[in-house]
mmCIF file of C-alpha atoms in Angstrom:
data_model
loop_
_atom_site.group_PDB
_atom_site.id
_atom_site.type_symbol
_atom_site.label_atom_id
_atom_site.label_comp_id
_atom_site.label_asym_id
_atom_site.label_seq_id
_atom_site.Cartn_x
_atom_site.Cartn_y
_atom_site.Cartn_z
ATOM 1 C CA MET Q 11 54.663 82.117 -43.269
ATOM 2 C CA LYS Q 12 53.894 80.433 -46.568
ATOM 3 C CA ARG Q 13 56.811 78.039 -46.045
ATOM 4 C CA ILE Q 14 55.535 77.097 -42.560
ATOM 5 C CA LEU Q 15 52.020 76.538 -43.902
ATOM 6 C CA MET Q 16 53.321 74.249 -46.650
ATOM 7 C CA THR Q 17 55.254 72.259 -44.068
ATOM 8 C CA VAL Q 18 52.139 71.816 -41.929
ATOM 9 C CA VAL Q 19 50.072 70.740 -44.946
ATOM 10 C CA LEU Q 20 52.760 68.267 -46.023
ATOM 11 C CA ALA Q 21 52.962 66.779 -42.532
ATOM 12 C CA ALA Q 22 49.192 66.411 -42.389
ATOM 13 C CA SER Q 23 49.162 64.756 -45.798
ATOM 14 C CA MET Q 24 51.818 62.283 -44.704
ATOM 15 C CA ALA Q 25 49.803 61.452 -41.576
ATOM 16 C CA VAL Q 26 46.673 60.821 -43.616
ATOM 17 C CA GLY Q 27 48.648 58.723 -46.072
ATOM 18 C CA SER Q 28 50.085 56.615 -43.260
ATOM 19 C CA THR Q 29 46.610 55.998 -41.891
ATOM 20 C CA CYS Q 30 45.290 54.992 -45.285
ATOM 21 C CA LEU Q 31 48.183 52.629 -45.843
ATOM 22 C CA ALA Q 32 48.005 51.075 -42.374
ATOM 23 C CA LYS Q 33 47.747 47.318 -42.828
ATOM 24 C CA ASP Q 34 45.060 45.385 -41.013
ATOM 25 C CA LEU Q 35 46.272 42.523 -38.877
ATOM 26 C CA GLN Q 36 45.712 39.413 -40.992
ATOM 27 C CA VAL Q 37 44.419 36.478 -38.930
ATOM 28 C CA GLY Q 38 43.903 33.003 -40.368
ATOM 29 C CA PHE Q 39 42.004 29.998 -39.019
ATOM 30 C CA VAL Q 40 42.322 26.359 -40.088
ATOM 31 C CA TYR Q 41 39.422 23.985 -39.303
ATOM 32 C CA VAL Q 42 39.335 20.189 -39.424
ATOM 33 C CA SER Q 43 35.628 19.945 -40.276
ATOM 34 C CA PRO Q 44 32.937 22.002 -42.021
ATOM 35 C CA VAL Q 45 31.771 25.071 -40.115
ATOM 36 C CA GLY Q 46 28.128 24.037 -40.423
ATOM 37 C CA ASP Q 47 25.526 25.040 -37.837
ATOM 38 C CA ALA Q 48 26.975 23.364 -34.742
ATOM 39 C CA GLY Q 49 30.010 21.531 -33.450
ATOM 40 C CA TYR Q 50 33.719 22.090 -32.982
ATOM 41 C CA SER Q 51 34.584 24.142 -36.058
ATOM 42 C CA TYR Q 52 31.340 26.082 -35.703
ATOM 43 C CA ALA Q 53 32.376 27.107 -32.175
ATOM 44 C CA HIS Q 54 35.771 28.288 -33.418
ATOM 45 C CA ASP Q 55 34.200 30.174 -36.291
ATOM 46 C CA GLN Q 56 31.802 32.004 -34.012
ATOM 47 C CA ALA Q 57 34.900 33.268 -32.227
ATOM 48 C CA ARG Q 58 36.507 34.209 -35.539
ATOM 49 C CA LEU Q 59 33.516 36.412 -36.284
ATOM 50 C CA ALA Q 60 34.099 38.176 -32.963
ATOM 51 C CA VAL Q 61 37.726 38.773 -33.972
ATOM 52 C CA GLU Q 62 36.627 40.035 -37.392
ATOM 53 C CA ALA Q 63 34.600 42.740 -35.638
ATOM 54 C CA MET Q 64 37.723 44.141 -33.950
ATOM 55 C CA ASP Q 65 39.244 47.353 -35.312
ATOM 56 C CA GLY Q 66 42.175 46.863 -37.640
ATOM 57 C CA VAL Q 67 41.679 43.127 -38.103
ATOM 58 C CA THR Q 68 40.829 41.020 -41.138
ATOM 59 C CA THR Q 69 40.208 37.279 -40.855
ATOM 60 C CA SER Q 70 39.801 34.303 -43.145
ATOM 61 C CA PHE Q 71 39.450 30.556 -42.700
ATOM 62 C CA VAL Q 72 39.846 27.237 -44.474
ATOM 63 C CA GLU Q 73 37.503 24.441 -43.417
ATOM 64 C CA SER Q 74 37.554 20.635 -43.741
ATOM 65 C CA VAL Q 75 41.355 20.455 -43.774
ATOM 66 C CA PRO Q 76 42.636 16.901 -43.119
ATOM 67 C CA GLU Q 77 45.396 16.465 -40.578
ATOM 68 C CA GLY Q 78 48.865 15.814 -42.001
ATOM 69 C CA GLN Q 79 50.342 17.091 -45.272
ATOM 70 C CA ASP Q 80 47.171 18.877 -46.363
ATOM 71 C CA SER Q 81 47.213 20.994 -43.223
ATOM 72 C CA GLU Q 82 50.887 21.851 -43.764
ATOM 73 C CA ARG Q 83 50.060 23.071 -47.260
ATOM 74 C CA VAL Q 84 47.218 25.282 -45.991
ATOM 75 C CA ILE Q 85 49.245 26.740 -43.125
ATOM 76 C CA LEU Q 86 52.240 27.327 -45.404
ATOM 77 C CA ASN Q 87 50.023 29.105 -47.922
ATOM 78 C CA MET Q 88 48.726 31.452 -45.227
ATOM 79 C CA ALA Q 89 52.267 32.171 -44.052
ATOM 80 C CA ARG Q 90 53.469 32.937 -47.569
ATOM 81 C CA LYS Q 91 50.568 35.355 -48.003
ATOM 82 C CA GLY Q 92 51.817 37.317 -45.013
ATOM 83 C CA TYR Q 93 49.295 36.465 -42.328
ATOM 84 C CA ASP Q 94 50.274 37.895 -38.937
ATOM 85 C CA VAL Q 95 48.576 35.258 -36.768
ATOM 86 C CA ILE Q 96 47.492 31.735 -37.697
ATOM 87 C CA PHE Q 97 45.258 29.548 -35.516
ATOM 88 C CA ALA Q 98 45.339 25.799 -36.249
ATOM 89 C CA THR Q 99 42.446 24.234 -34.385
ATOM 90 C CA SER Q 100 43.068 20.475 -34.451
ATOM 91 C CA TYR Q 101 45.523 18.239 -32.605
ATOM 92 C CA GLY Q 102 46.913 16.674 -35.792
ATOM 93 C CA TYR Q 103 47.979 20.085 -37.119
ATOM 94 C CA MET Q 104 50.713 20.301 -34.467
ATOM 95 C CA ASP Q 105 53.756 18.951 -36.342
ATOM 96 C CA PRO Q 106 52.844 20.593 -39.666
ATOM 97 C CA MET Q 107 52.406 23.952 -37.936
ATOM 98 C CA LEU Q 108 55.691 23.607 -36.055
ATOM 99 C CA LYS Q 109 57.479 22.907 -39.336
ATOM 100 C CA VAL Q 110 56.013 26.020 -40.959
ATOM 101 C CA ALA Q 111 56.592 28.178 -37.860
ATOM 102 C CA LYS Q 112 60.336 27.545 -38.048
ATOM 103 C CA GLN Q 113 60.356 29.003 -41.564
ATOM 104 C CA PHE Q 114 58.466 32.200 -40.650
ATOM 105 C CA PRO Q 115 59.845 33.592 -37.363
ATOM 106 C CA ASP Q 116 57.920 36.878 -37.647
ATOM 107 C CA ILE Q 117 54.493 35.221 -37.749
ATOM 108 C CA LYS Q 118 52.628 34.188 -34.584
ATOM 109 C CA PHE Q 119 51.354 30.611 -34.686
ATOM 110 C CA MET Q 120 48.717 29.262 -32.281
ATOM 111 C CA HIS Q 121 48.063 25.521 -32.038
ATOM 112 C CA CYS Q 122 44.972 24.154 -30.316
ATOM 113 C CA SER Q 123 45.185 21.108 -28.001
ATOM 114 C CA GLY Q 124 48.815 20.198 -28.650
ATOM 115 C CA TYR Q 125 52.011 20.485 -26.632
ATOM 116 C CA LYS Q 126 54.892 21.245 -29.023
ATOM 117 C CA ASN Q 127 55.897 24.889 -29.304
ATOM 118 C CA SER Q 128 58.646 27.281 -30.316
ATOM 119 C CA GLU Q 129 59.525 30.935 -29.847
ATOM 120 C CA ASN Q 130 56.796 31.983 -32.286
ATOM 121 C CA MET Q 131 54.349 29.086 -31.756
ATOM 122 C CA ALA Q 132 52.153 28.784 -28.671
ATOM 123 C CA ASN Q 133 49.638 26.171 -27.529
ATOM 124 C CA TYR Q 134 46.134 26.684 -26.228
ATOM 125 C CA PHE Q 135 43.104 24.736 -25.146
ATOM 126 C CA GLY Q 136 40.271 25.013 -22.652
ATOM 127 C CA ARG Q 137 39.539 22.971 -19.569
ATOM 128 C CA ILE Q 138 36.583 21.368 -21.282
ATOM 129 C CA TYR Q 139 36.954 18.464 -18.881
ATOM 130 C CA GLN Q 140 35.306 20.697 -16.277
ATOM 131 C CA ALA Q 141 32.195 20.957 -18.432
ATOM 132 C CA ARG Q 142 32.458 17.241 -19.203
ATOM 133 C CA TYR Q 143 32.240 16.500 -15.492
ATOM 134 C CA LEU Q 144 29.013 18.489 -15.264
ATOM 135 C CA THR Q 145 27.479 16.735 -18.261
ATOM 136 C CA GLY Q 146 28.481 13.438 -16.658
ATOM 137 C CA MET Q 147 26.596 14.394 -13.508
ATOM 138 C CA THR Q 148 23.554 15.135 -15.653
ATOM 139 C CA ALA Q 149 23.801 11.805 -17.466
ATOM 140 C CA GLY Q 150 24.350 9.891 -14.235
ATOM 141 C CA ALA Q 151 21.188 11.365 -12.781
ATOM 142 C CA MET Q 152 19.103 10.612 -15.878
ATOM 143 C CA THR Q 153 20.116 7.058 -16.796
ATOM 144 C CA LYS Q 154 17.711 4.213 -15.998
ATOM 145 C CA SER Q 155 19.800 1.295 -17.257
ATOM 146 C CA ASN Q 156 22.985 2.549 -15.548
ATOM 147 C CA ILE Q 157 24.806 1.994 -18.841
ATOM 148 C CA ILE Q 158 25.962 5.151 -20.601
ATOM 149 C CA GLY Q 159 27.625 5.112 -24.014
ATOM 150 C CA TYR Q 160 30.496 7.341 -25.098
ATOM 151 C CA VAL Q 161 31.411 7.681 -28.777
ATOM 152 C CA ALA Q 162 35.105 8.599 -28.585
ATOM 153 C CA ALA Q 163 37.337 10.068 -31.300
ATOM 154 C CA PHE Q 164 41.047 9.233 -30.977
ATOM 155 C CA PRO Q 165 42.861 7.737 -27.939
ATOM 156 C CA ILE Q 166 44.898 10.859 -27.162
ATOM 157 C CA PRO Q 167 45.187 12.634 -23.780
ATOM 158 C CA GLU Q 168 42.604 15.284 -24.676
ATOM 159 C CA VAL Q 169 39.922 12.686 -25.377
ATOM 160 C CA ILE Q 170 40.908 10.345 -22.536
ATOM 161 C CA ARG Q 171 40.815 13.276 -20.111
ATOM 162 C CA GLY Q 172 37.296 14.140 -21.229
ATOM 163 C CA ILE Q 173 36.014 10.573 -20.909
ATOM 164 C CA ASN Q 174 37.504 10.292 -17.429
ATOM 165 C CA ALA Q 175 36.004 13.594 -16.284
ATOM 166 C CA PHE Q 176 32.604 12.621 -17.664
ATOM 167 C CA THR Q 177 32.777 9.262 -15.866
ATOM 168 C CA LEU Q 178 33.758 10.861 -12.564
ATOM 169 C CA GLY Q 179 30.763 13.168 -12.912
ATOM 170 C CA VAL Q 180 28.508 10.182 -13.554
ATOM 171 C CA GLN Q 181 29.875 8.411 -10.486
ATOM 172 C CA GLU Q 182 29.392 11.396 -8.194
ATOM 173 C CA VAL Q 183 25.623 11.102 -8.510
ATOM 174 C CA ASN Q 184 25.308 7.443 -9.516
ATOM 175 C CA PRO Q 185 28.117 5.099 -8.364
ATOM 176 C CA LYS Q 186 26.346 2.105 -9.916
ATOM 177 C CA ALA Q 187 26.504 3.454 -13.460
ATOM 178 C CA GLU Q 188 29.181 2.517 -15.986
ATOM 179 C CA VAL Q 189 30.432 4.276 -19.115
ATOM 180 C CA ARG Q 190 31.047 2.158 -22.221
ATOM 181 C CA VAL Q 191 33.501 3.555 -24.762
ATOM 182 C CA VAL Q 192 33.838 2.860 -28.487
ATOM 183 C CA TRP Q 193 36.419 4.533 -30.731
ATOM 184 C CA THR Q 194 35.698 5.824 -34.227
ATOM 185 C CA LYS Q 195 39.174 7.260 -35.005
ATOM 186 C CA THR Q 196 37.381 10.228 -36.570
ATOM 187 C CA TRP Q 197 36.765 13.883 -35.763
ATOM 188 C CA TYR Q 198 33.991 14.333 -38.288
ATOM 189 C CA ASP Q 199 32.294 11.412 -40.012
ATOM 190 C CA PRO Q 200 28.540 11.580 -39.348
ATOM 191 C CA ALA Q 201 27.724 8.114 -40.684
ATOM 192 C CA THR Q 202 30.510 6.332 -38.791
ATOM 193 C CA GLU Q 203 29.763 8.180 -35.569
ATOM 194 C CA LYS Q 204 26.054 7.474 -35.818
ATOM 195 C CA GLU Q 205 26.715 3.759 -36.326
ATOM 196 C CA ALA Q 206 29.050 3.737 -33.326
ATOM 197 C CA ALA Q 207 26.277 5.244 -31.218
ATOM 198 C CA LYS Q 208 23.848 2.594 -32.450
ATOM 199 C CA SER Q 209 26.284 -0.149 -31.424
ATOM 200 C CA LEU Q 210 26.254 1.244 -27.893
ATOM 201 C CA LEU Q 211 22.483 1.489 -27.859
ATOM 202 C CA ASP Q 212 22.320 -2.150 -28.929
ATOM 203 C CA VAL Q 213 24.085 -3.232 -25.709
ATOM 204 C CA GLY Q 214 21.720 -1.370 -23.404
ATOM 205 C CA CYS Q 215 23.033 2.176 -23.190
ATOM 206 C CA ASP Q 216 20.216 4.649 -22.623
ATOM 207 C CA ILE Q 217 22.319 7.817 -22.873
ATOM 208 C CA ILE Q 218 24.891 8.640 -25.560
ATOM 209 C CA ALA Q 219 27.765 11.107 -25.144
ATOM 210 C CA GLN Q 220 30.344 11.978 -27.778
ATOM 211 C CA HIS Q 221 33.604 13.727 -28.628
ATOM 212 C CA GLN Q 222 33.211 14.296 -32.364
ATOM 213 C CA ASP Q 223 32.067 17.301 -34.354
ATOM 214 C CA SER Q 224 29.030 15.768 -36.048
ATOM 215 C CA PRO Q 225 25.483 15.377 -34.713
ATOM 216 C CA GLY Q 226 25.403 11.702 -35.738
ATOM 217 C CA PRO Q 227 25.349 10.296 -32.175
ATOM 218 C CA GLN Q 228 22.658 12.799 -31.180
ATOM 219 C CA GLU Q 229 20.484 11.725 -34.087
ATOM 220 C CA ALA Q 230 20.937 8.053 -33.198
ATOM 221 C CA ALA Q 231 19.733 8.739 -29.655
ATOM 222 C CA GLU Q 232 16.756 10.748 -30.902
ATOM 223 C CA GLU Q 233 15.719 7.976 -33.276
ATOM 224 C CA ARG Q 234 15.902 5.343 -30.534
ATOM 225 C CA GLY Q 235 14.013 7.426 -27.983
ATOM 226 C CA VAL Q 236 16.861 7.735 -25.471
ATOM 227 C CA TYR Q 237 18.859 10.679 -24.120
ATOM 228 C CA SER Q 238 22.060 12.283 -25.379
ATOM 229 C CA VAL Q 239 24.834 14.634 -24.311
ATOM 230 C CA GLY Q 240 26.385 16.858 -26.975
ATOM 231 C CA TYR Q 241 29.793 18.405 -27.429
ATOM 232 C CA ASN Q 242 31.409 21.585 -28.768
ATOM 233 C CA SER Q 243 28.191 23.590 -29.135
ATOM 234 C CA ASP Q 244 24.537 23.316 -28.184
ATOM 235 C CA MET Q 245 23.275 20.329 -30.204
ATOM 236 C CA SER Q 246 19.664 20.459 -29.070
ATOM 237 C CA SER Q 247 18.434 21.397 -32.549
ATOM 238 C CA PHE Q 248 19.539 17.991 -33.850
ATOM 239 C CA ALA Q 249 17.886 15.990 -31.081
ATOM 240 C CA PRO Q 250 15.294 18.146 -29.286
ATOM 241 C CA LYS Q 251 13.706 15.206 -27.467
ATOM 242 C CA ALA Q 252 17.002 13.547 -26.538
ATOM 243 C CA HIS Q 253 19.465 16.343 -25.786
ATOM 244 C CA LEU Q 254 20.116 16.795 -22.047
ATOM 245 C CA THR Q 255 22.917 19.364 -22.375
ATOM 246 C CA SER Q 256 26.311 19.775 -24.066
ATOM 247 C CA ALA Q 257 29.854 20.609 -23.038
ATOM 248 C CA VAL Q 258 30.416 23.788 -25.061
ATOM 249 C CA TRP Q 259 33.151 26.195 -26.093
ATOM 250 C CA ASN Q 260 33.169 29.980 -26.007
ATOM 251 C CA TRP Q 261 36.430 30.841 -27.767
ATOM 252 C CA GLY Q 262 35.569 34.490 -28.485
ATOM 253 C CA PRO Q 263 37.142 36.171 -25.425
ATOM 254 C CA PHE Q 264 40.319 34.115 -25.772
ATOM 255 C CA TYR Q 265 40.839 34.752 -29.477
ATOM 256 C CA LYS Q 266 40.200 38.457 -29.053
ATOM 257 C CA ASP Q 267 42.696 38.577 -26.191
ATOM 258 C CA ILE Q 268 45.402 36.872 -28.271
ATOM 259 C CA VAL Q 269 44.849 39.201 -31.229
ATOM 260 C CA GLN Q 270 44.949 42.195 -28.889
ATOM 261 C CA GLN Q 271 48.274 40.960 -27.508
ATOM 262 C CA VAL Q 272 49.697 40.770 -31.022
ATOM 263 C CA GLN Q 273 48.423 44.266 -31.809
ATOM 264 C CA ASN Q 274 49.989 45.593 -28.610
ATOM 265 C CA GLY Q 275 53.265 43.769 -29.107
ATOM 266 C CA THR Q 276 52.873 41.839 -25.839
ATOM 267 C CA TRP Q 277 52.263 38.341 -27.249
ATOM 268 C CA LYS Q 278 54.597 35.593 -26.117
ATOM 269 C CA SER Q 279 54.775 31.862 -26.630
ATOM 270 C CA GLN Q 280 53.251 29.934 -23.740
ATOM 271 C CA PHE Q 281 50.548 27.388 -22.966
ATOM 272 C CA TYR Q 282 47.090 28.901 -22.473
ATOM 273 C CA TRP Q 283 44.587 26.689 -20.641
ATOM 274 C CA TYR Q 284 41.482 28.501 -19.426
ATOM 275 C CA GLY Q 285 38.315 27.023 -17.953
ATOM 276 C CA LEU Q 286 34.950 27.778 -16.381
ATOM 277 C CA ASP Q 287 36.495 30.642 -14.441
ATOM 278 C CA LYS Q 288 37.266 32.523 -17.675
ATOM 279 C CA GLY Q 289 34.066 31.520 -19.451
ATOM 280 C CA ILE Q 290 35.943 29.654 -22.184
ATOM 281 C CA VAL Q 291 34.016 26.437 -21.460
ATOM 282 C CA ASP Q 292 30.485 25.917 -20.194
ATOM 283 C CA ILE Q 293 27.438 23.696 -20.520
ATOM 284 C CA ALA Q 294 24.508 24.335 -22.840
ATOM 285 C CA PRO Q 295 21.036 25.028 -21.411
ATOM 286 C CA PHE Q 296 19.381 21.927 -19.996
ATOM 287 C CA GLY Q 297 16.694 20.179 -21.978
ATOM 288 C CA PRO Q 298 13.151 20.363 -20.571
ATOM 289 C CA MET Q 299 13.346 16.714 -19.493
ATOM 290 C CA VAL Q 300 16.048 17.446 -16.882
ATOM 291 C CA PRO Q 301 14.356 17.895 -13.459
ATOM 292 C CA ALA Q 302 14.898 21.128 -11.557
ATOM 293 C CA ASP Q 303 16.677 19.400 -8.672
ATOM 294 C CA VAL Q 304 19.193 17.802 -11.061
ATOM 295 C CA GLN Q 305 19.829 21.168 -12.689
ATOM 296 C CA GLN Q 306 20.374 22.796 -9.304
ATOM 297 C CA THR Q 307 22.839 20.103 -8.226
ATOM 298 C CA VAL Q 308 24.852 20.429 -11.430
ATOM 299 C CA LEU Q 309 24.891 24.231 -11.342
ATOM 300 C CA ALA Q 310 26.028 24.208 -7.710
ATOM 301 C CA LYS Q 311 28.965 22.010 -8.705
ATOM 302 C CA LYS Q 312 29.681 24.320 -11.631
ATOM 303 C CA ALA Q 313 30.060 27.208 -9.200
ATOM 304 C CA GLU Q 314 32.424 25.151 -7.032
ATOM 305 C CA ILE Q 315 34.625 24.256 -9.992
ATOM 306 C CA ALA Q 316 34.656 27.813 -11.347
ATOM 307 C CA SER Q 317 35.723 29.199 -7.976
ATOM 308 C CA GLY Q 318 38.488 26.634 -7.605
ATOM 309 C CA ALA Q 319 36.878 25.072 -4.540
ATOM 310 C CA TYR Q 320 36.480 21.732 -6.333
ATOM 311 C CA LYS Q 321 39.058 20.003 -8.505
ATOM 312 C CA VAL Q 322 37.758 17.401 -10.936
ATOM 313 C CA PHE Q 323 40.812 15.161 -10.743
ATOM 314 C CA SER Q 324 41.363 15.100 -6.996
ATOM 315 C CA GLY Q 325 42.171 11.845 -5.227
ATOM 316 C CA PRO Q 326 41.495 9.166 -4.433
ATOM 317 C CA LEU Q 327 41.266 7.949 -8.020
ATOM 318 C CA LYS Q 328 41.652 4.381 -9.251
ATOM 319 C CA ASP Q 329 42.199 2.996 -12.720
ATOM 320 C CA GLN Q 330 40.088 0.350 -14.440
ATOM 321 C CA ALA Q 331 41.951 -2.447 -12.664
ATOM 322 C CA GLY Q 332 41.317 -0.892 -9.255
ATOM 323 C CA ALA Q 333 44.887 0.291 -8.702
ATOM 324 C CA GLU Q 334 45.215 3.626 -6.934
ATOM 325 C CA LYS Q 335 46.587 6.269 -9.302
ATOM 326 C CA VAL Q 336 45.883 9.452 -7.354
ATOM 327 C CA PRO Q 337 46.076 9.231 -3.542
ATOM 328 C CA ALA Q 338 43.529 10.913 -1.305
ATOM 329 C CA GLY Q 339 44.407 14.495 -0.508
ATOM 330 C CA THR Q 340 46.261 15.086 -3.781
ATOM 331 C CA VAL Q 341 45.278 16.609 -7.120
ATOM 332 C CA MET Q 342 46.608 15.708 -10.543
ATOM 333 C CA SER Q 343 48.961 18.341 -11.951
ATOM 334 C CA ASP Q 344 48.411 19.999 -15.311
ATOM 335 C CA GLU Q 345 51.406 18.072 -16.624
ATOM 336 C CA GLU Q 346 49.740 14.803 -15.629
ATOM 337 C CA LEU Q 347 46.416 15.870 -17.138
ATOM 338 C CA LEU Q 348 48.083 16.764 -20.419
ATOM 339 C CA GLY Q 349 49.614 13.293 -20.576
ATOM 340 C CA PHE Q 350 46.550 11.282 -19.472
ATOM 341 C CA ASN Q 351 46.930 7.702 -20.730
ATOM 342 C CA TRP Q 352 44.710 5.627 -18.442
ATOM 343 C CA PHE Q 353 41.006 5.177 -17.764
ATOM 344 C CA VAL Q 354 39.403 5.694 -14.364
ATOM 345 C CA GLN Q 355 37.396 2.992 -12.672
ATOM 346 C CA GLY Q 356 33.861 2.731 -14.018
ATOM 347 C CA ILE Q 357 34.787 2.760 -17.710
ATOM 348 C CA VAL Q 358 34.237 -0.293 -19.898
ATOM 349 C CA GLY Q 359 36.509 -0.211 -22.941
ATOM 350 C CA THR Q 360 40.141 -0.171 -24.014
ATOM 351 C CA LEU Q 361 42.601 2.562 -24.919
ATOM 352 C CA GLU Q 362 42.825 1.587 -28.568
#
């Protein structure tokens, strides 16, 4: 009897010891800009906090990491420390992450907005172009000059896709309006982005939209007494009199799902691209200057897009030169959207 009791006690002790020694899942995040109080990295970090609250998970992040060799160093450092999952949240982290992923086959790597992958590296993004379309509708209804400015980041498919969706939204409610584009070649440079917005205001734009992480364009609009459309998160606090709405991210459900997959052993490399239907993208609350009828029109379209009844990039669509690119009765495929390299009709600007 004594021998049996000792065996039971020993087994119980081993079970307790195993529980105490159980290692939390280590999840790392790499951001291209400061977390701050709004914007792209802020939206990702809000989701990280949701992951941190999960049982058996510990997270950490590195902010303001330049694309290129610096990002490779940061990702490699996380891998060497034994992180289980690493999220790299900027397009320019793609090649550095792929290089590191090949060296650490047991770690799960997640790259945001890119297209290169491997057995242990997946890609993800959200159909933010759906929200862009809705913000374009809002801007198209609110412009008086029929000239809307767009402060663009880099001429890559992600950004081009967003500009095109925004412009199509503008045109749905206001076919006479045009969208003027200037490039900053930055993701986060408040001064440069604010000056770019001012250059658009100087040529008659009375609404400013943007793709970058900083509130610079919003502040420029506020100072000039015109309207603005934000991006990444609700930017109304930076321009309360100007801000109409923003195209926003809600990464929390997605990040939690990925971490749960890793915990369950069901994760696999694939391309994740969720939209309004999954709640990953949305628009921020309308500013008080947006009339009720405009809000109702935009929200009705939101419901159509979320249900799948309306496709943003359905034909007929023409390019800047007036050549038909998408025939009537057809819809652009995801492959085509991911390789977008042309502007739709109604945009003033070049792809460089």
